[in-house]
GROMACS .gro file of C-alpha atoms in nm:
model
  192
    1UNK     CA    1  -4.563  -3.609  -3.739
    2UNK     CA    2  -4.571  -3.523  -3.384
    3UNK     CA    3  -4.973  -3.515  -3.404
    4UNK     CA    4  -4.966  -3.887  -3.579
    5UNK     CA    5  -4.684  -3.986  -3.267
    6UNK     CA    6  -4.876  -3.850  -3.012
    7UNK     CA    7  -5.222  -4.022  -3.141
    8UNK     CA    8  -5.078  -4.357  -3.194
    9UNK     CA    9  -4.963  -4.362  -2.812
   10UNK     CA   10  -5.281  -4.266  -2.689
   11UNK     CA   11  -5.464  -4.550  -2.961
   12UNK     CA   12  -5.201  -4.789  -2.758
   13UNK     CA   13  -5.310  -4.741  -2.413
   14UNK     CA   14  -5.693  -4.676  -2.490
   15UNK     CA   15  -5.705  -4.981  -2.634
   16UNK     CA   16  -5.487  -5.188  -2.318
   17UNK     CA   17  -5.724  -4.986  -2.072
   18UNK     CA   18  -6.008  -5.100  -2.265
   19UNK     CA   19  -5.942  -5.477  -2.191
   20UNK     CA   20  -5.790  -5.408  -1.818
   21UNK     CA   21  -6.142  -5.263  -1.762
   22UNK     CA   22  -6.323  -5.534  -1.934
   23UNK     CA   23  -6.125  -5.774  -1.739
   24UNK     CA   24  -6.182  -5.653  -1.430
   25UNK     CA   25  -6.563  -5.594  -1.510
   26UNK     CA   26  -6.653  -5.954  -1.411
   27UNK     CA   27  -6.467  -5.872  -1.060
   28UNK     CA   28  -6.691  -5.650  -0.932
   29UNK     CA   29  -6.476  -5.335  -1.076
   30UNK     CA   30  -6.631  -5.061  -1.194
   31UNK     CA   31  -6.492  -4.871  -1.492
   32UNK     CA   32  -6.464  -4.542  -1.310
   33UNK     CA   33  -6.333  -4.643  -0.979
   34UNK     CA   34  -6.037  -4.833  -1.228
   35UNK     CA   35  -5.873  -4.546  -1.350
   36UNK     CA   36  -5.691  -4.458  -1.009
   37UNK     CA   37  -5.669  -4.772  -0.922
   38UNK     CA   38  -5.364  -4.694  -0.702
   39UNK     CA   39  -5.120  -4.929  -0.927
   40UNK     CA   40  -4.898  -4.694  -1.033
   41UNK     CA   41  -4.493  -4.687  -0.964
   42UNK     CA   42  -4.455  -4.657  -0.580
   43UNK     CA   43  -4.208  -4.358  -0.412
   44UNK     CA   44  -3.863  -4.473  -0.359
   45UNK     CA   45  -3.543  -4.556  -0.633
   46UNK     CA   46  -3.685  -4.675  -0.958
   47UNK     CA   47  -3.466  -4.816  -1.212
   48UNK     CA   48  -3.505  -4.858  -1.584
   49UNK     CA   49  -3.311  -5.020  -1.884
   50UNK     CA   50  -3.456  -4.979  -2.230
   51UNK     CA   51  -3.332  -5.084  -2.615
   52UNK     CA   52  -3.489  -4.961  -2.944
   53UNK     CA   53  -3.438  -4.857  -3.275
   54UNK     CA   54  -3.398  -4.438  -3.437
   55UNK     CA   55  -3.522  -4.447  -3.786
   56UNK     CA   56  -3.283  -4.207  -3.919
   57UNK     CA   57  -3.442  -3.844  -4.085
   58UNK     CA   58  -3.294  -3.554  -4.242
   59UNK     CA   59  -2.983  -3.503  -4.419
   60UNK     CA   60  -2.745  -3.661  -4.157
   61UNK     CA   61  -3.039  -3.924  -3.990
   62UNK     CA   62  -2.863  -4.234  -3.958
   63UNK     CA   63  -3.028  -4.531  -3.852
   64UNK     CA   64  -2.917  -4.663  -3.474
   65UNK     CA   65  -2.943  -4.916  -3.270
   66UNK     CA   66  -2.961  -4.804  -2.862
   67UNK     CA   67  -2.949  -4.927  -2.506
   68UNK     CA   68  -2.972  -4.722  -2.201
   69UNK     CA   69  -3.068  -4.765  -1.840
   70UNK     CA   70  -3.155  -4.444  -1.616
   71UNK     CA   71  -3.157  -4.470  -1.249
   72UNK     CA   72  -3.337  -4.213  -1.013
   73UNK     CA   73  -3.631  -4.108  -0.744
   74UNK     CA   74  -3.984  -4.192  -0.780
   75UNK     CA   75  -4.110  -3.898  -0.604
   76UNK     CA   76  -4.493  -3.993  -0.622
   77UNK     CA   77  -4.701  -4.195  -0.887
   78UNK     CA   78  -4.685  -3.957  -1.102
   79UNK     CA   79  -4.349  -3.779  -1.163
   80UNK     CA   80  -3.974  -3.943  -1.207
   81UNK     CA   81  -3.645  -3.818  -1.172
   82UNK     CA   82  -3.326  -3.937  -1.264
   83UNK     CA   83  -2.999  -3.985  -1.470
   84UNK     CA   84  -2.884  -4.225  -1.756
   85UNK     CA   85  -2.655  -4.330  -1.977
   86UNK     CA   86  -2.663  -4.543  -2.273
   87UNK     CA   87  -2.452  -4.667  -2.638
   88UNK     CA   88  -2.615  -4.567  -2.983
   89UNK     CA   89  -2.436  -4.794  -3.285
   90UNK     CA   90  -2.462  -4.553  -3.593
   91UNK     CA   91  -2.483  -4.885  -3.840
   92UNK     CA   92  -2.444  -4.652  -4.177
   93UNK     CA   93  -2.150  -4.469  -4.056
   94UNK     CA   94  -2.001  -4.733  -3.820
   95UNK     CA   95  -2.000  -4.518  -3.537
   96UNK     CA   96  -2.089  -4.566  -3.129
   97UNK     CA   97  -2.175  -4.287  -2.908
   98UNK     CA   98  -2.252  -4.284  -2.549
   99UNK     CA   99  -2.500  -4.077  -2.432
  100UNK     CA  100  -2.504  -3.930  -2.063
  101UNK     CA  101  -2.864  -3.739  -1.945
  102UNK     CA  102  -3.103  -3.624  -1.692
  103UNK     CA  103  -3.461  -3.801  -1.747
  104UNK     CA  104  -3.756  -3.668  -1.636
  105UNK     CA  105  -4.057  -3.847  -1.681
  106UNK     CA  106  -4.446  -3.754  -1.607
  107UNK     CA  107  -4.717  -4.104  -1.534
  108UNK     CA  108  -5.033  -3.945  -1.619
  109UNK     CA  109  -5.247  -4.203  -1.415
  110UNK     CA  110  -5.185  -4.394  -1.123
  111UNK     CA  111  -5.289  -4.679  -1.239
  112UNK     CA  112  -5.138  -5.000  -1.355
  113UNK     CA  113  -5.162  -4.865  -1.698
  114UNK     CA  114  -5.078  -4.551  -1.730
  115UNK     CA  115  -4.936  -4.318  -2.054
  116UNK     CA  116  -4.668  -4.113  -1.990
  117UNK     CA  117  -4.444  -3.829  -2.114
  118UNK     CA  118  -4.042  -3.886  -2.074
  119UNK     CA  119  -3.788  -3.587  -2.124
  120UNK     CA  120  -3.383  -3.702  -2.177
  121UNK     CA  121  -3.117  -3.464  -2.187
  122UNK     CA  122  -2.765  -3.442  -2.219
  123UNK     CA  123  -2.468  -3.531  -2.407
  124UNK     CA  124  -2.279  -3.756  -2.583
  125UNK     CA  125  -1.918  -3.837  -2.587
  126UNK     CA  126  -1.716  -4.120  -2.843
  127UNK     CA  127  -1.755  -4.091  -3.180
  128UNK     CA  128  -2.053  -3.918  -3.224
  129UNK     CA  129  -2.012  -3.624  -2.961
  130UNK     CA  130  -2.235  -3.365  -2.871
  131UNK     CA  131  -2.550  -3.193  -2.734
  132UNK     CA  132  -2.857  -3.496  -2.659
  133UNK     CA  133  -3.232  -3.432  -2.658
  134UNK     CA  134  -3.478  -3.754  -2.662
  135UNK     CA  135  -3.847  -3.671  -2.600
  136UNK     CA  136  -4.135  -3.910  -2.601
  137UNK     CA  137  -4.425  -4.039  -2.496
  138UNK     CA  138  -4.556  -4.389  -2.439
  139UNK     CA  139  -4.737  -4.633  -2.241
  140UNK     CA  140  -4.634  -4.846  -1.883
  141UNK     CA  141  -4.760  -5.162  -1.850
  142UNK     CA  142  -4.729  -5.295  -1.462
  143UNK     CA  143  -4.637  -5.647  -1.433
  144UNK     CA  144  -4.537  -5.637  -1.065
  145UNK     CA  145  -4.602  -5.479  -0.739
  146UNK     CA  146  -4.319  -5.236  -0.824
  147UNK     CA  147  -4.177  -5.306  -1.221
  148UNK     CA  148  -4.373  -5.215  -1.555
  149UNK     CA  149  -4.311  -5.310  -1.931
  150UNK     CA  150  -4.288  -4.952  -2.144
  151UNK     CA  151  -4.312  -4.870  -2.440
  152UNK     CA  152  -4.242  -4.554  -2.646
  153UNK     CA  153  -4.216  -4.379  -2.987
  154UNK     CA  154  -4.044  -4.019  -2.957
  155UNK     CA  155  -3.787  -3.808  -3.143
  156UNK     CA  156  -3.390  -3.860  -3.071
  157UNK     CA  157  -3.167  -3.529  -3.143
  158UNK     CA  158  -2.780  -3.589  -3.206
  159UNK     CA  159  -2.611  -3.303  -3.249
  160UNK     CA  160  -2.276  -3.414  -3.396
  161UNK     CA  161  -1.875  -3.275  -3.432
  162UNK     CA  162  -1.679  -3.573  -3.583
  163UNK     CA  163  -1.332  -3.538  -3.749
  164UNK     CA  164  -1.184  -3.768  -4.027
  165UNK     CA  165  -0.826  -3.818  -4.111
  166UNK     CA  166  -0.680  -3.838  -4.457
  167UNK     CA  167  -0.446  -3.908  -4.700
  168UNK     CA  168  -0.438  -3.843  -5.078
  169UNK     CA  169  -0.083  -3.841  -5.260
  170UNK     CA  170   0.130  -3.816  -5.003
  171UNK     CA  171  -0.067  -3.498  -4.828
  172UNK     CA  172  -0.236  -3.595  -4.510
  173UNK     CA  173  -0.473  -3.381  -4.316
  174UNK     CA  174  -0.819  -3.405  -4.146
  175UNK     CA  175  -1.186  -3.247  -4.187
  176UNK     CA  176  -1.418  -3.185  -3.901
  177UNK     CA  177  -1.786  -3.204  -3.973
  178UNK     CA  178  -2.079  -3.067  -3.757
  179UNK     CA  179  -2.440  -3.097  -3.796
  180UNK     CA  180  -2.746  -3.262  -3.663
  181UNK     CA  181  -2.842  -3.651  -3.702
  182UNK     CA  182  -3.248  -3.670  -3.561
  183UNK     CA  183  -3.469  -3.969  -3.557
  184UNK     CA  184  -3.772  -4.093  -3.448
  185UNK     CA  185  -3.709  -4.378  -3.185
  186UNK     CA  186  -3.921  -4.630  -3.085
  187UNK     CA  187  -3.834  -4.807  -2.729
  188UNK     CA  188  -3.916  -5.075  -2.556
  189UNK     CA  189  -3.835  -5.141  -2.161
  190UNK     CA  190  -3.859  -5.256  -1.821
  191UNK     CA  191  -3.874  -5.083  -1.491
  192UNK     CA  192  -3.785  -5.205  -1.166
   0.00000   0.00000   0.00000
């Protein structure tokens, strides 16, 4: 799985490199001198806000819906630092959770196309609580002098301690469950 994730996002931005090179062909550009083309995100506070969809896997994978927005240092082209937080709507259980991380996140060209590895972790609080890990990898798209379109496919770890109230013939009580609810997310975003 992580092979076929990992391929895809490379397919993705071979393919947008492809025509940003042909495009720029007619300009006088040469494909070499276009990799580095010096495009990348500049140094200096870089914001991001992203939504998606986890496909829920495993015996606890719930499907969820997600929006976070991180908010760090760009400390060259090429490396990102910074902390989130977000809300995850559990649709089959009817839960929220809020998840607060560090993000670290690797550009692997400066260019104004680049792929890129991103590293969340942290932990969530609400009703879904517990230890958060969201790797991925993924493609930025500039569309500015300093904000890019990016998009992602990655895996979501939710480690999870929920408790449930009941009542059955008069006798009320309550059950605590713990486990892990993963998922492979796919993202899309803007940074600014």
């Amino acid at each position: 799985m992580k092979c076929l994730l990992i391929a895809m996002a490379i397919m993705v931005c071979d393919t947008a490199f492809a025509q940003f090179s042909n495009a720029n062909h007619g300009r006088g550009k040469t494909h070499g001198s276009s990799i580095f083309d010096g495009n990348g995100p500049k140094s200096g506070y870089k914001g991001f806000v992203e939504t998606g969809y986890t496909i829920g896997v495993g015996d606890a994978g719930d499907g969820r819906i997600s929006a976070m927005t991180v908010h760090g240092y760009q400390i060259n082209p090429y490396i990102f630092a910074g902390i989130g937080a977000g809300g995850n709507y559990f649709h089959k259980a009817e839960k929220w959770n809020v998840p607060i991380f560090a993000d670290v996140r690797s550009n692997i060209l400066d260019h104004s196309i680049s792929p890129f590895v991103d590293v969340k972790i942290g932990y969530s609080i609400l009703d879904v609580e517990g230890f958060f890990f969201s790797p991925s990898i993924g493609c930025r798209f500039a569309i500015g002098e300093k904000s890019g379109l990016n998009v992602s496919v990655g895996y979501e770890l939710q480690k999870f301690k929920i408790e449930q109230s009941y009542s059955v013939y008069g006798y009320s009580g309550s059950v605590s469950a713990k486990g892990t609810c993963g998922g492979v997310a796919f993202k899309v975003g803007l940074d600014f």
